[in-house]
Coordinates of C-alpha atoms and ligand atoms in Angstrom, one line a residue:
X1 CA -8.2 20.4 19.3
X2 CA -6.2 19.4 22.4
X3 CA -2.6 19.3 23.4
X4 CA -0.1 22.0 24.2
X5 CA 2.9 21.3 22.0
X6 CA 4.8 24.5 23.0
X7 CA 8.1 24.5 21.2
X8 CA 8.3 20.9 20.2
X9 CA 11.5 21.4 18.3
X10 CA 13.4 21.8 21.6
X11 CA 11.8 18.8 23.4
X12 CA 11.4 15.1 22.8
X13 CA 8.0 13.7 22.4
X14 CA 7.2 10.5 24.3
X15 CA 5.0 8.1 22.3
X16 CA 2.7 5.7 24.2
X17 CA 0.2 5.1 21.4
X18 CA -2.6 6.9 23.3
X19 CA -1.8 10.6 23.7
X20 CA -0.4 12.0 20.5
X21 CA -2.3 15.1 19.4
X22 CA -2.9 16.3 15.8
X23 CA -1.3 19.6 16.9
X24 CA 1.9 17.8 17.9
X25 CA 2.0 15.9 14.6
X26 CA 1.5 19.1 12.5
X27 CA 4.0 21.1 14.6
X28 CA 6.7 18.4 14.4
X29 CA 6.1 17.6 10.7
X30 CA 6.4 21.3 9.8
X31 CA 9.3 22.1 12.1
X32 CA 12.9 22.6 11.0
X33 CA 14.6 19.5 9.5
X34 CA 16.3 17.3 12.0
X35 CA 14.4 18.7 15.0
X36 CA 11.7 16.0 15.1
X37 CA 12.6 14.1 18.2
X38 CA 10.5 11.4 19.7
X39 CA 11.0 8.2 21.6
X40 CA 8.7 5.3 22.8
X41 CA 7.6 5.6 26.4
X42 CA 8.9 3.0 28.9
X43 CA 5.4 1.5 29.2
X44 CA 5.2 1.2 25.4
X45 CA 8.5 -0.6 25.2
X46 CA 7.2 -3.1 27.8
X47 CA 4.0 -3.7 25.9
X48 CA 5.9 -4.2 22.6
X49 CA 8.2 -6.7 24.2
X50 CA 5.2 -8.6 25.7
X51 CA 3.4 -8.8 22.4
X52 CA 6.6 -10.0 20.6
X53 CA 6.9 -12.7 23.3
X54 CA 3.3 -13.8 22.7
X55 CA 3.8 -13.9 19.0
X56 CA 7.0 -16.0 19.4
X57 CA 5.1 -18.5 21.6
X58 CA 2.3 -18.8 19.2
X59 CA 4.8 -19.3 16.4
X60 CA 6.4 -22.0 18.3
X61 CA 3.0 -23.8 18.5
X62 CA 2.7 -23.8 14.7
X63 CA -0.6 -21.9 14.9
X64 CA -1.3 -20.1 11.5
X65 CA -0.7 -16.5 12.3
X66 CA -2.1 -14.2 9.6
X67 CA 0.6 -12.4 7.6
X68 CA 3.3 -14.1 9.7
X69 CA 3.0 -17.7 8.7
X70 CA 0.2 -17.4 6.2
X71 CA 0.0 -15.6 2.8
X72 CA -1.4 -12.1 2.7
X73 CA -4.9 -11.0 2.1
X74 CA -6.9 -13.6 0.1
X75 CA -3.8 -15.8 0.2
X76 CA -4.3 -16.3 4.0
X77 CA -5.5 -19.8 3.2
X78 CA -1.9 -20.9 2.7
X79 CA 0.2 -21.6 5.7
X80 CA 4.0 -21.6 5.6
X81 CA 6.5 -23.1 8.0
X82 CA 8.1 -20.8 10.6
X83 CA 11.5 -21.0 9.0
X84 CA 10.2 -19.1 6.0
X85 CA 8.6 -16.3 8.1
X86 CA 11.5 -13.9 7.8
X87 CA 11.5 -14.1 4.0
X88 CA 7.8 -13.6 3.9
X89 CA 8.1 -10.1 5.5
X90 CA 10.8 -9.2 2.9
X91 CA 8.6 -10.3 0.0
X92 CA 5.7 -8.3 1.4
X93 CA 7.7 -5.1 1.3
X94 CA 9.1 -5.8 -2.2
X95 CA 5.9 -6.7 -3.9
X96 CA 4.2 -3.5 -2.8
X97 CA 6.8 -1.1 -4.0
X98 CA 4.6 -0.1 -6.9
X99 CA 3.4 3.4 -6.0
X100 CA 2.9 6.0 -8.6
X101 CA 2.7 9.8 -8.7
X102 CA 4.8 12.4 -7.1
X103 CA 6.7 11.8 -3.9
X104 CA 4.8 13.0 -0.9
X105 CA 6.3 16.3 0.5
X106 CA 8.6 16.1 3.5
X107 CA 6.0 17.2 6.0
X108 CA 3.7 14.3 5.0
X109 CA 6.6 11.8 5.2
X110 CA 7.5 13.1 8.7
X111 CA 3.9 13.0 9.9
X112 CA 3.5 9.5 8.5
X113 CA 6.6 8.3 10.4
X114 CA 5.5 9.8 13.7
X115 CA 2.0 8.5 13.4
X116 CA 3.2 5.0 12.5
X117 CA 5.7 5.0 15.3
X118 CA 2.9 6.0 17.8
X119 CA 0.6 3.3 16.4
X120 CA 3.2 0.6 16.9
X121 CA 4.0 2.0 20.4
X122 CA 0.5 1.0 21.5
X123 CA 1.8 -2.6 21.8
X124 CA -0.5 -5.1 20.2
X125 CA 1.4 -5.1 16.8
X126 CA 4.2 -7.4 18.0
X127 CA 7.1 -5.4 16.8
X128 CA 10.3 -4.9 18.7
X129 CA 11.0 -1.5 20.2
X130 CA 14.0 -1.4 17.9
X131 CA 11.6 -1.0 15.0
X132 CA 10.0 2.1 16.5
X133 CA 13.4 3.5 17.6
X134 CA 14.9 3.0 14.1
X135 CA 11.9 4.8 12.6
X136 CA 12.2 7.7 15.1
X137 CA 16.0 7.8 14.6
X138 CA 15.4 8.3 10.9
X139 CA 12.9 11.0 11.7
X140 CA 15.4 12.8 13.9
X141 CA 18.1 12.5 11.3
X142 CA 15.7 13.8 8.7
X143 CA 16.0 10.6 6.6
X144 CA 12.6 10.6 4.9
X145 CA 11.1 7.8 2.8
X146 CA 10.2 9.0 -0.7
X147 CA 6.6 7.9 -0.8
X148 CA 4.7 8.0 -4.1
X149 CA 1.3 9.6 -3.3
X150 CA -0.8 7.2 -5.3
X151 CA -1.5 3.6 -4.8
X152 CA -3.4 3.2 -1.5
X153 CA -7.0 2.1 -1.2
X154 CA -7.0 3.5 2.3
X155 CA -8.0 0.1 3.5
X156 CA -5.9 -2.9 4.0
X157 CA -3.9 0.0 5.3
X158 CA -1.8 2.2 3.2
X159 CA 0.1 -0.9 2.1
X160 CA 1.8 0.6 -1.0
X161 CA 2.9 3.9 0.5
X162 CA 4.0 2.4 3.9
X163 CA 6.1 -0.1 2.1
X164 CA 8.4 2.8 1.1
X165 CA 8.7 3.6 4.7
X166 CA 9.5 0.0 5.6
X167 CA 12.0 -0.2 2.7
X168 CA 13.9 2.8 4.0
X169 CA 14.2 1.2 7.4
X170 CA 15.8 -1.9 5.9
X171 CA 18.1 0.2 3.8
X172 CA 16.5 -0.3 0.4
X173 CA 15.6 2.2 -2.2
X174 CA 16.1 5.9 -2.0
X175 CA 15.3 8.5 0.7
X176 CA 15.4 12.2 0.9
X177 CA 18.0 13.2 3.5
X178 CA 18.0 16.9 4.3
X179 CA 16.5 17.7 1.0
X180 CA 18.9 15.5 -1.0
X181 CA 17.8 12.2 -2.7
X182 CA 20.2 9.4 -1.9
X183 CA 20.4 5.6 -1.4
X184 CA 18.7 4.7 1.9
X185 CA 21.5 2.5 3.0
X186 CA 24.1 5.3 2.6
X187 CA 21.9 7.8 4.5
X188 CA 21.3 5.3 7.3
X189 CA 25.0 4.4 7.7
X190 CA 26.1 8.1 7.5
X191 CA 23.7 8.8 10.4
X192 CA 24.9 5.9 12.4
X193 CA 21.6 4.0 12.1
X194 CA 21.7 0.3 11.7
X195 CA 19.3 -0.9 8.9
X196 CA 16.6 -3.2 10.3
X197 CA 16.3 -6.8 9.4
X198 CA 12.6 -7.5 9.8
X199 CA 11.4 -10.2 12.2
X200 CA 8.2 -12.1 11.4
X201 CA 5.2 -9.7 11.6
X202 CA 7.2 -6.5 11.5
X203 CA 6.8 -6.0 7.8
X204 CA 3.0 -6.3 7.9
X205 CA 2.8 -4.3 11.1
X206 CA 4.7 -1.4 9.5
X207 CA 2.5 -1.3 6.4
X208 CA -0.9 -2.6 7.4
X209 CA -2.3 0.7 8.7
X210 CA -3.7 4.2 8.1
X211 CA -0.7 6.3 8.9
X212 CA -0.1 7.8 5.4
X213 CA -3.8 8.7 5.1
X214 CA -3.9 10.2 8.6
X215 CA -0.8 12.2 7.9
X216 CA -2.5 14.0 5.0
X217 CA -5.6 14.3 7.2
X218 CA -3.8 16.0 10.1
X219 CA -2.1 18.5 7.9
X220 CA -5.2 19.2 6.0
X221 CA -7.1 19.9 9.2
X222 CA -4.3 22.1 10.5
X223 CA -4.4 24.1 7.3
X224 CA -8.2 24.3 7.5
X225 CA -8.0 25.9 11.0
X226 CA -5.6 28.5 9.7
X227 CA -7.8 29.2 6.7
X228 CA -10.9 29.6 8.8
X229 CA -9.1 32.4 10.7
X230 CA -7.8 34.0 7.5
X231 CA -11.3 33.9 6.0
X232 CA -12.4 35.9 9.1
X233 CA -9.6 38.4 8.5
X234 CA -10.6 38.7 4.9
X235 CA -14.3 39.3 5.9
X236 CA -13.3 42.0 8.3
X237 CA -11.2 43.7 5.6
X238 CA -13.9 43.2 3.0
X239 CA -16.4 44.8 5.3
X240 CA -14.1 47.8 5.8
X241 CA -13.4 48.0 2.0
X242 CA -17.1 47.9 1.2
X243 CA -18.1 50.1 4.2
X244 CA -20.2 47.2 5.2
X245 CA -22.5 46.7 8.2
X246 CA -21.1 45.2 11.3
X247 CA -24.5 44.6 12.7
X248 CA -24.6 41.2 11.1
X249 CA -21.8 40.2 13.5
X250 CA -23.7 41.3 16.6
X251 CA -23.7 38.7 19.4
X252 CA -27.5 38.8 19.5
X253 CA -27.7 37.3 16.0
X254 CA -25.3 34.5 16.8
X255 CA -26.5 33.7 20.3
X256 CA -29.8 33.0 18.6
X257 CA -28.1 30.4 16.3
X258 CA -25.5 29.2 18.7
X259 CA -23.3 26.9 16.6
X260 CA -20.0 27.4 18.4
X261 CA -17.9 27.9 15.2
X262 CA -20.3 30.4 13.9
X263 CA -20.2 32.3 17.2
X264 CA -16.4 32.2 17.2
X265 CA -16.2 33.5 13.6
X266 CA -18.5 36.4 14.4
X267 CA -16.6 37.2 17.6
X268 CA -13.3 37.1 15.6
X269 CA -14.6 39.5 13.0
X270 CA -15.9 41.8 15.7
X271 CA -12.6 41.7 17.5
X272 CA -10.8 42.4 14.2
X273 CA -13.0 45.4 13.5
X274 CA -12.8 46.9 17.0
X275 CA -12.0 50.6 16.5
X276 CA -12.7 50.6 12.8
X277 CA -13.9 53.9 11.3
X278 CA -14.9 52.2 8.1
X279 CA -17.3 49.5 9.3
X280 CA -20.8 50.9 9.5
X281 CA -23.8 49.7 11.5
X282 CA -27.5 49.8 11.3
X283 CA -27.5 52.6 13.8
X284 CA -25.2 54.7 11.7
X285 CA -27.4 54.2 8.7
X286 CA -30.4 55.3 10.7
X287 CA -28.7 58.5 11.8
X288 CA -27.8 59.3 8.2
X289 CA -31.2 58.5 6.7
X290 CA -33.5 61.1 5.4
X291 CA -36.9 60.8 7.1
X292 CA -39.8 59.3 5.2
X293 CA -41.8 62.4 6.1
X294 CA -45.2 61.1 5.0
X295 CA -44.0 60.1 1.6
X296 CA -45.2 56.7 0.3
X297 CA -41.7 55.8 -1.0
X298 CA -38.2 56.7 -0.3
X299 CA -35.0 55.5 -2.1
X300 CA -32.5 54.8 0.7
X301 CA -28.9 56.0 0.2
X302 CA -27.5 53.1 2.2
X303 CA -27.9 49.4 1.9
X304 CA -29.4 48.4 5.3
X305 CA -27.8 45.0 5.0
X306 CA -25.0 43.6 3.0
X307 CA -24.9 40.8 0.5
X308 CA -24.5 37.2 1.7
X309 CA -20.7 36.9 1.1
X310 CA -20.3 39.6 3.9
X311 CA -23.4 39.2 6.0
X312 CA -23.4 35.4 6.2
X313 CA -19.6 35.0 6.5
X314 CA -19.7 33.7 10.1
X315 CA -22.3 31.2 9.0
X316 CA -19.8 30.0 6.3
X317 CA -16.4 30.1 8.0
X318 CA -18.1 28.8 11.2
X319 CA -18.9 25.5 9.4
X320 CA -15.2 24.9 9.0
X321 CA -14.6 25.7 12.7
X322 CA -17.4 23.4 13.8
X323 CA -16.4 20.7 11.5
X324 CA -12.9 20.7 12.8
X325 CA -14.2 20.0 16.2
X326 CA -15.2 16.5 15.3
X327 CA -12.6 16.1 12.5
X328 CA -9.8 16.7 15.0
X329 CA -11.4 14.3 17.5
X330 CA -11.6 11.6 14.8
X331 CA -8.1 12.2 13.7
X332 CA -6.9 12.1 17.3
X333 CA -8.5 8.7 17.8
X334 CA -7.1 7.5 14.5
X335 CA -3.5 8.4 15.2
X336 CA -3.7 6.8 18.6
X337 CA -5.0 3.5 17.3
X338 CA -3.4 0.2 16.4
X339 CA -4.4 0.5 12.7
X340 CA -3.0 -3.0 12.1
X341 CA -4.0 -6.7 11.8
X342 CA -3.5 -9.1 13.4
X343 CA -3.3 -7.8 17.0
X344 CA -1.8 -9.6 20.0
X345 CA -3.7 -9.4 23.3
X346 CA -1.1 -10.1 25.9
X347 CA -3.5 -10.1 28.8
X348 CA -5.6 -12.9 27.4
X349 CA -2.7 -14.4 25.4
X350 CA -4.9 -14.3 22.3
X351 CA -4.5 -13.4 18.7
X352 CA -7.2 -11.1 17.2
X353 CA -8.0 -10.8 13.5
X354 CA -9.8 -7.7 12.5
X355 CA -9.9 -4.7 10.2
X356 CA -8.5 -1.7 11.9
X357 CA -6.5 -0.8 8.8
X358 CA -9.8 0.6 7.3
X359 CA -9.4 4.4 7.1
X360 CA -13.1 5.1 6.7
X361 CA -13.3 7.6 9.5
X362 CA -10.5 9.7 8.1
X363 CA -11.9 9.3 4.6
X364 CA -15.4 10.5 5.5
X365 CA -14.0 13.3 7.7
X366 CA -11.8 14.6 4.8
X367 CA -14.6 14.3 2.2
X368 CA -16.6 16.6 4.5
X369 CA -13.8 18.9 5.4
X370 CA -12.7 19.6 1.9
X371 CA -16.3 20.7 1.0
X372 CA -16.4 23.2 3.8
X373 CA -12.8 24.5 3.2
X374 CA -13.5 24.9 -0.5
X375 CA -16.5 27.0 0.6
X376 CA -14.1 29.5 2.0
X377 CA -12.6 30.0 -1.5
X378 CA -16.0 30.5 -2.8
X379 CA -16.8 33.0 0.0
X380 CA -13.6 35.0 -0.6
X381 CA -14.0 35.0 -4.4
X382 CA -17.4 36.4 -4.0
X383 CA -16.2 39.1 -1.7
X384 CA -13.4 39.9 -4.1
X385 CA -15.9 40.2 -6.9
X386 CA -17.7 42.9 -5.0
X387 CA -14.6 44.8 -4.0
X388 CA -13.1 45.1 -7.5
X389 CA -16.3 45.9 -9.3
X390 CA -17.2 49.6 -9.5
X391 CA -20.9 48.6 -9.7
X392 CA -20.8 47.1 -6.1
X393 CA -17.8 48.5 -4.3
X394 CA -19.3 51.6 -3.0
X395 CA -17.2 54.2 -4.6
X396 CA -13.8 52.5 -4.8
X397 CA -12.1 52.9 -8.2
X398 CA -12.8 50.3 -10.9
X399 CA -10.5 47.3 -10.4
X400 CA -9.0 49.2 -7.4
X401 CA -6.7 51.3 -9.5
X402 CA -6.9 55.1 -9.3
X403 CA -8.1 56.3 -12.7
X404 CA -6.0 58.9 -14.5
X405 CA -7.6 62.1 -15.6
X406 CA -8.8 62.1 -19.2
X407 CA -5.9 64.2 -20.4
X408 CA -3.3 61.8 -18.9
X409 CA -1.6 59.9 -21.7
X410 CA -2.1 56.7 -19.7
X411 CA -5.8 57.2 -19.1
X412 CA -7.8 54.0 -19.7
X413 CA -4.7 51.8 -19.8
X414 CA -4.6 50.5 -16.3
X415 CA -6.6 47.5 -15.1
X416 CA -5.3 47.0 -11.6
X417 CA -6.8 43.9 -9.9
X418 CA -9.0 42.7 -12.8
X419 CA -6.6 39.9 -13.6
X420 CA -6.3 39.0 -10.0
X421 CA -10.0 38.4 -9.6
X422 CA -10.0 36.3 -12.8
X423 CA -7.3 34.1 -11.3
X424 CA -9.1 33.8 -8.0
X425 CA -12.2 32.6 -9.8
X426 CA -10.3 30.0 -11.7
X427 CA -8.6 28.7 -8.5
X428 CA -11.9 28.7 -6.7
X429 CA -13.4 26.5 -9.4
X430 CA -10.4 24.2 -9.1
X431 CA -10.9 23.9 -5.3
X432 CA -14.6 23.3 -5.7
X433 CA -14.0 20.6 -8.4
X434 CA -11.7 18.8 -6.0
X435 CA -14.5 18.3 -3.5
X436 CA -16.1 15.3 -5.2
X437 CA -16.2 12.6 -2.5
X438 CA -13.6 9.8 -2.7
X439 CA -15.1 7.5 0.0
X440 CA -18.0 6.6 -2.3
X441 CA -15.7 5.1 -4.9
X442 CA -15.0 1.8 -3.1
X443 CA -13.8 -1.0 -5.5
X444 CA -13.7 -4.7 -4.8
X445 CA -10.1 -5.7 -5.2
X446 CA -7.4 -8.2 -4.3
X447 CA -9.4 -11.3 -5.3
X448 CA -12.4 -9.8 -3.5
X449 CA -10.8 -10.1 -0.1
X450 CA -10.7 -6.3 0.0
X451 CA -14.2 -6.0 -1.4
X452 CA -15.0 -2.8 0.4
X453 CA -12.3 -0.2 0.9
X454 CA -12.3 3.4 2.2
X455 CA -10.4 5.4 -0.4
X456 CA -9.6 7.6 2.6
X457 CA -6.1 8.3 1.2
X458 CA -7.6 10.0 -1.8
X459 CA -10.0 12.0 0.3
X460 CA -7.2 13.1 2.6
X461 CA -4.9 14.0 -0.3
X462 CA -7.8 16.0 -1.9
X463 CA -8.4 17.8 1.4
X464 CA -4.8 18.9 1.6
X465 CA -4.9 20.0 -2.0
X466 CA -8.1 22.0 -1.5
X467 CA -6.4 23.7 1.5
X468 CA -3.5 24.8 -0.8
X469 CA -5.9 26.1 -3.4
X470 CA -7.9 28.0 -0.9
X471 CA -4.7 29.6 0.4
X472 CA -4.0 30.8 -3.1
X473 CA -7.4 32.4 -3.3
X474 CA -7.0 34.0 0.1
X475 CA -3.6 35.4 -0.9
X476 CA -5.0 37.1 -4.0
X477 CA -8.0 38.4 -2.0
X478 CA -5.8 39.8 0.8
X479 CA -3.7 41.7 -1.7
X480 CA -6.8 43.3 -3.2
X481 CA -8.2 44.0 0.3
X482 CA -4.9 45.7 1.3
X483 CA -5.3 47.9 -1.8
X484 CA -8.9 48.6 -1.1
X485 CA -8.5 49.6 2.6
X486 CA -5.6 51.8 1.6
X487 CA -7.8 53.5 -1.0
X488 CA -10.3 54.1 1.7
X489 CA -7.7 55.5 4.0
X490 CA -5.6 53.2 6.2
X491 CA -5.9 55.6 9.1
X492 CA -9.6 54.7 9.3
X493 CA -9.0 51.0 9.6
X494 CA -9.2 49.0 12.9
X495 CA -5.8 48.4 14.6
X496 CA -6.0 44.7 13.8
X497 CA -6.7 45.1 10.1
X498 CA -4.2 47.9 9.9
X499 CA -1.6 45.5 11.3
X500 CA -2.5 42.9 8.6
X501 CA -2.2 45.6 6.0
X502 CA 1.2 46.6 7.3
X503 CA 2.4 43.0 7.0
X504 CA 1.1 42.7 3.5
X505 CA 2.8 46.0 2.6
X506 CA 6.2 44.5 3.7
X507 CA 5.9 42.1 0.9
X508 CA 3.8 43.9 -1.7
X509 CA 3.7 47.6 -2.6
X510 CA 0.5 49.5 -3.3
X511 CA -0.4 49.1 -6.9
X512 CA -0.2 52.5 -8.6
X513 CA 0.1 51.2 -12.2
X514 CA -0.3 47.8 -13.9
X515 CA 2.4 45.4 -12.9
X516 CA 2.8 41.6 -12.5
X517 CA 1.6 40.4 -9.1
X518 CA 2.4 36.7 -9.2
X519 CA 5.5 37.1 -6.9
X520 CA 3.4 39.1 -4.5
X521 CA 0.8 36.3 -4.4
X522 CA 3.5 33.7 -3.7
X523 CA 4.8 35.8 -0.8
X524 CA 1.4 36.1 0.7
X525 CA 0.7 32.4 0.4
X526 CA 3.8 31.9 2.5
X527 CA 2.6 34.4 5.1
X528 CA -0.7 32.6 5.4
X529 CA 0.9 29.2 5.5
X530 CA 3.4 30.2 8.2
X531 CA 0.7 31.8 10.4
X532 CA 2.2 35.3 9.9
X533 CA -1.2 36.7 8.8
X534 CA -2.9 35.4 11.9
X535 CA -0.1 36.6 14.2
X536 CA -0.3 40.1 12.6
X537 CA -4.0 40.1 13.3
X538 CA -3.2 39.4 17.0
X539 CA -3.5 35.7 17.5
X540 CA -0.2 34.2 18.6
X541 CA 0.8 30.6 18.0
X542 CA 0.6 29.7 21.6
X543 CA -3.0 30.8 21.8
X544 CA -3.9 29.3 18.4
X545 CA -2.7 25.8 19.3
X546 CA -4.6 25.7 22.5
X547 CA -7.8 26.7 20.8
X548 CA -8.1 30.3 22.2
X549 CA -9.8 32.7 19.9
X550 CA -8.8 36.3 19.0
X551 CA -11.7 37.6 21.0
X552 CA -10.6 35.7 24.1
X553 CA -7.1 37.2 23.7
X554 CA -8.3 40.7 23.1
X555 CA -10.7 40.5 26.1
X556 CA -8.0 39.1 28.4
Ligands
LIG601 N1 -4.9 -5.7 5.3 C1 -4.8 -7.0 4.9 C2 -3.4 -7.4 4.8 C3 -2.9 -7.5 3.4 C4 -1.6 -7.3 3.3 C5 -1.0 -7.4 2.1 C6 -1.7 -7.7 1.0 C7 -3.0 -7.9 1.1 C8 -3.6 -7.8 2.3 C9 -5.4 -7.9 6.0 O1 -5.1 -7.7 7.1 O2 -6.2 -8.7 5.6

């Protein structure tokens, strides 16, 4: 992950089509409404003007320009006269307004707008700078297209979803403006934004691209990074809860299998457990053990190594970290591309016809990412199963609720965290179910012009959904872990896990008797999503976005 967005809300991003980072997109998309400011770079404005001039000169020569003076897709065999070119763009937008499903959340709409504006700022799409400016003015005014989530093949671009963006810019249909649904035209006029009238090529340039898919992808990847960290926090707290063995996190182990993400997870867990009186080690176990003393067999009191969901946790969370390395690189390339067709080469004065609207890279990245992220839910659900179960939790009370004495009238009534673990298992199954690949489901469509498509939009939407489900599992798990470490004695916890426990306790009281916990879960989901859990564990936003790890910060 590259880029240093700092406080984007107080600055204006400059878009040149080549230097936007996923971090900038995620930060801007998730910032406060109306703070998303960006403008095209001077060089971008020049390039856009040059490609418009080339387009105009080719138009004047009656050369058939795909999507400008020809029909779309398979209908490219029909040329129309230049005087119909304006109307053609309008038809294009109208006949794709056929999306289905719920409207994409605001953060997705914002990310889509920023990514599309950046893509058009590269230059070869032959759109006027006004188009990019209008798009960015809407973003700054928080006028967001209502984009139905379903209907894109992720190839031929996100034609259907991006038409909703194009429609908003021309003042058609409805938008969400600071949370309120209203006619696009009213919102534009109120904000002092003149609706666009599309010039030839501008409609297809707006919609023939991967920006909606990439928006989901960037946000899913951002969530995955946060969740990898939260999984390490959970592992540290599970290890304390179970009085587990930190030796599995020793640098020697990980230097001998040096996947960087695995090393980073192990370092993070070690940093989180620094000063813990609950984590044990192989050396501790040796000092406690009774000598074999010539006997042929000895039942050991301690497990010398933990079950996989604790011992292999860095090898599991590390996969997400390592995967993000290449996923972020692919996303960064995608959002800094002309995902459009046709493209205008102003240096050679040539028109190029190609297939950059194919979202295959994002699709494959997301199909992989969602598998590894769902694996975190599986990991945490298994840890939780150990922590709540009196058969495995090393002396913690059954279901993490202190049993009443037999003569207490309430004895045997309380079930504590039993229901929480059931819910976590159900949500884990749902996350795992969502991991079926989308990119393998290519369908030949549109008169077999689009006879191989990416389905990247579905993959990216799945990946974001999986992230949300994993967050739910993590929230349930963290609540149980807060209970477990408190039962062990919070004073024995490491400072970092104690700080996480303190944050959780601000939102959820220790469970002394059966009570509903759904509100507590919702609160902790918010804490994970906003980065509050990570910050409590000691990793600030400024370090996180620049890729520094907890161990680097602690060592500094
Ligand atoms: N992506 C298609 C464009 C297209 C637009 C609208 C409908 C169909 C196809 C292409 O460039 O070939």
